[in-house]
C-alpha positions in Angstrom: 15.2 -14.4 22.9 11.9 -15.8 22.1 8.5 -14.2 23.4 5.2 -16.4 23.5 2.1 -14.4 23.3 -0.5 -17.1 24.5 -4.4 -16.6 25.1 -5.7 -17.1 28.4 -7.2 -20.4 27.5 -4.5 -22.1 26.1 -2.1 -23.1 28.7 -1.1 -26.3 28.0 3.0 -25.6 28.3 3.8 -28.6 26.1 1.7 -27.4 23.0 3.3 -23.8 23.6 7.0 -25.1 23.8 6.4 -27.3 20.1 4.4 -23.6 19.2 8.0 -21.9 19.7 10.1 -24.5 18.3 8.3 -24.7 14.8 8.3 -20.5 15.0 12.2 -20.5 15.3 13.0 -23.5 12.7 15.3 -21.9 9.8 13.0 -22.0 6.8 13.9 -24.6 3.8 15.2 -23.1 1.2 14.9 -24.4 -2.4 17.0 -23.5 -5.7 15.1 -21.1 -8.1 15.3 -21.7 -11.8 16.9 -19.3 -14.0 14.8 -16.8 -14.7 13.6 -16.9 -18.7 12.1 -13.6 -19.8 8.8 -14.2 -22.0 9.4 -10.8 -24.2 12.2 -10.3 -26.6 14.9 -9.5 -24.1 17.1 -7.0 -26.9 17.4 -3.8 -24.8 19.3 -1.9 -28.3 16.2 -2.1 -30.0 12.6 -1.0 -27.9 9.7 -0.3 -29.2 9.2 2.5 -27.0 11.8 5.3 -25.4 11.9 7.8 -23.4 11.6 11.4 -25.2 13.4 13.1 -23.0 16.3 12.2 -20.3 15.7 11.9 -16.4 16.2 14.7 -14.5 19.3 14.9 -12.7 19.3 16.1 -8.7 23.0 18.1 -8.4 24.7 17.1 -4.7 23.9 21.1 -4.1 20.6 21.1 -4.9 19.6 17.8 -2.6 21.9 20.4 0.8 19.4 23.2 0.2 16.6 21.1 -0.2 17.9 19.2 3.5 18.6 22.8 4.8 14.9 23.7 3.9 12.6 20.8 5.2 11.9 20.7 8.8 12.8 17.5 10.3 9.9 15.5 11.0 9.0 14.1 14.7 10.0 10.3 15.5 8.1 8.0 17.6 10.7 6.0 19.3 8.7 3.0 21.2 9.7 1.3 24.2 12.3 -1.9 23.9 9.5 -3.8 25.9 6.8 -3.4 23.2 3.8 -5.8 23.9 1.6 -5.7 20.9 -0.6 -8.0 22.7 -1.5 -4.7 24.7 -5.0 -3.0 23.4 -6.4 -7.0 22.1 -9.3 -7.7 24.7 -8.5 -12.2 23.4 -5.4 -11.6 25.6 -6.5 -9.9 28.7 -7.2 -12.7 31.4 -10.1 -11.1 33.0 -12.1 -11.5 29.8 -13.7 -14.7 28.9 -13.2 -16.3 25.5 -16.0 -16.7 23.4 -18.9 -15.0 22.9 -17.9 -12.1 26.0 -14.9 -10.5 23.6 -17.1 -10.1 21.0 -19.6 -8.2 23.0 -17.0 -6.7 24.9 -15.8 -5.5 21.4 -18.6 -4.0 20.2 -19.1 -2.1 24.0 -15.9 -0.1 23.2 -16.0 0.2 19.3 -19.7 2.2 20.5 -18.0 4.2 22.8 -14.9 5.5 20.8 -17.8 6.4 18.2 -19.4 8.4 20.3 -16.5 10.3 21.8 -15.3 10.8 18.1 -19.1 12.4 17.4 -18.7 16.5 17.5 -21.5 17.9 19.1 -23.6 20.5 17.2 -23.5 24.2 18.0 -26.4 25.6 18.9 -28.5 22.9 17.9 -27.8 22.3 15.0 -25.5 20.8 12.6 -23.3 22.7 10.5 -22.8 21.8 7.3 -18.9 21.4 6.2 -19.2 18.8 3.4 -17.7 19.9 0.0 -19.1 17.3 -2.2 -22.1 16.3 -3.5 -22.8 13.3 -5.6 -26.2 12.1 -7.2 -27.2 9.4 -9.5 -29.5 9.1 -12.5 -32.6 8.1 -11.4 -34.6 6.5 -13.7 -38.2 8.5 -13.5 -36.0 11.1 -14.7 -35.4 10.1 -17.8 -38.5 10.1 -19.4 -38.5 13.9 -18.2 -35.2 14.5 -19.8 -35.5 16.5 -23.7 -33.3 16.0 -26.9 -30.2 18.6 -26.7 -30.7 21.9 -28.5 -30.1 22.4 -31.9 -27.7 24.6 -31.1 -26.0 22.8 -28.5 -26.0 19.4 -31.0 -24.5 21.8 -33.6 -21.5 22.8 -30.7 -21.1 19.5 -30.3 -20.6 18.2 -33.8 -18.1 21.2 -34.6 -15.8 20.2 -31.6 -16.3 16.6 -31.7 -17.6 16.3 -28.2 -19.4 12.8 -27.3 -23.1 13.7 -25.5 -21.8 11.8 -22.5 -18.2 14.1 -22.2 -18.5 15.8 -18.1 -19.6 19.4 -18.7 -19.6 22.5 -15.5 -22.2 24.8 -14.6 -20.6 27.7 -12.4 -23.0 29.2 -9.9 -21.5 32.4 -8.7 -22.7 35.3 -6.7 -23.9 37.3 -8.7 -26.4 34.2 -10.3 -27.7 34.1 -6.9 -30.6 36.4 -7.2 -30.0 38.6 -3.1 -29.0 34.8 -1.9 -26.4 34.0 0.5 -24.2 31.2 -1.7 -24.1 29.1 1.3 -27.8 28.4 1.3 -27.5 27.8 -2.8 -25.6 25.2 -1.5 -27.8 23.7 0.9 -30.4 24.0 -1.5 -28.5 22.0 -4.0 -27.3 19.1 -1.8 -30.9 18.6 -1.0 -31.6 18.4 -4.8 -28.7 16.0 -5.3 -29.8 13.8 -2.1 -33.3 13.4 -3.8 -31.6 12.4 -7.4 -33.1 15.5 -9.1 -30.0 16.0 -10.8 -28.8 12.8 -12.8 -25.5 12.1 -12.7 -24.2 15.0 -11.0 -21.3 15.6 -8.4 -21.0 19.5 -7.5 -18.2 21.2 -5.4 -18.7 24.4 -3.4 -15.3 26.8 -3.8 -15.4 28.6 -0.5 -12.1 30.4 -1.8 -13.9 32.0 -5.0 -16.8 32.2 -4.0 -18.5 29.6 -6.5 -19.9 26.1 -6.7 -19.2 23.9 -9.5 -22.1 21.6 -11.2 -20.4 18.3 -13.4 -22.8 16.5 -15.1 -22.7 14.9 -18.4 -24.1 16.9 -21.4 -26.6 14.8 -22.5 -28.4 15.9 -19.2 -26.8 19.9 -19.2 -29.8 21.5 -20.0 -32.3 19.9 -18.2 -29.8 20.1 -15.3 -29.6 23.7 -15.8 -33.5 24.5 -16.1 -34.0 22.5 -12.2 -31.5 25.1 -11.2 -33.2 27.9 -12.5 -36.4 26.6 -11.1 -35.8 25.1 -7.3 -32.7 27.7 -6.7 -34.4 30.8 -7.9 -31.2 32.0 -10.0 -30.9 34.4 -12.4 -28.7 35.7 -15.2 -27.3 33.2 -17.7 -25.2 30.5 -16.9 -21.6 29.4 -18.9 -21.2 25.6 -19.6 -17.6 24.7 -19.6 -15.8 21.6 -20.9 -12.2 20.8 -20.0 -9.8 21.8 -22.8 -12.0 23.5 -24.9 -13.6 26.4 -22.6 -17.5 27.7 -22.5 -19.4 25.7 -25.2 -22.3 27.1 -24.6 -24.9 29.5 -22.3 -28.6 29.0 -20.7 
């Protein structure tokens, strides 16, 4: 059983019918060569092996892990399937040309507006948990040599200037703030490129938002922060794997 999906348009039945017939032909098929392998095909001697064995899944363990997932919801569609259904090309009371496209744009309008959520009262809440910013390039002639002592941190863990570093703003840094309008405050910052190359995350969960920025611009980054978000205390810099190099 063969069905022909055909636009309004094109009606001519003869062109359909050779359509159909060229759909259904068999396809030719054509002898492959043997397959040569272009690497030293000796599977006794690789350079490279596994350290350690694959993990083996026991009959037992794959019935508890059956018993304990929760069979997931099907979709079973209908035998008659058109998927000709939601394309405006093959309704007949739309025109072909220039009308589909318009007619197009009409509903891709409206499904964004029904997908807009509407802001409570008056205005938008915030829910974004990144931030990113770029390096803008005012800023670096702003931007001063690391510290001797941080340079010295550096040289005795063999850390490059341009390894990703974290500044932690908790709580208690907040100077009486609430840490939800730190990080307002910070986005805006970020949104104006006042922070070079920084991408920050606010941890609802523990209370803290995380700074990333590369530690050739660490201190400067830190000293906007102290300045435009009116924190206090000092602040640890932390560097995946090796812990707090160093505090501001």
């Amino acid at each position: 059983e063969v069905v022909l999906h055909y636009r309004p348009h094109q009606r001519d039945l003869t062109e359909l019918q050779k359509f159909a017939e060229a759909a259904v032909k068999e396809f030719p098929i054509r002898q492959l060569p043997r397959f040569t392998p272009w690497f030293p095909n000796d599977l006794y001697r690789l350079p490279l092996k596994p350290k350690k064995q694959p993990p083996v899944v026991s009959s037992e363990e794959v019935e508890e892990l059956k018993q304990i997932s929760v069979p997931s919801e099907y979709v079973v569609g209908s035998p008659n399937y058109d998927c000709t259904k939601n394309l405006l090309e093959f309704q007949s009371n739309v025109n072909h040309g220039q009308t589909v496209i318009q007619t197009q744009k009409k509903v891709r309008r409206q499904i964004d507006l029904e997908n807009q959520e509407p802001p409570s009262n008056g205005k938008q809440k915030l829910k974004r948990s990144w931030s990113v910013s770029l390096c803008s390039p005012q800023l670096k002639e702003k931007i001063l040599p690391l510290s001797q002592e941080l340079q010295n941190n550096l040289d005795r863990l063999k850390l490059h200037a341009f390894y990703r570093a974290k500044w932690t703003i908790e709580q208690s840094t907040c100077n009486n703030q609430n840490l939800e309008d730190i990080w307002v405050k910070l986005n805006r910052l970020i949104k104006q490129n006042e922070l070079p190359s920084c991408n920050a995350t606010i941890q609802r969960s523990v209370g803290q938002i995380w700074i990333f920025c590369d530690i050739l611009y660490c201190e400067y980054v830190r000293n906007i922060l102290r300045e435009k978000l009116s924190l206090t205390d000092k602040m640890n810099l932390l560097v995946h794997k090796f812990g707090i190099i160093f505090s501001l």
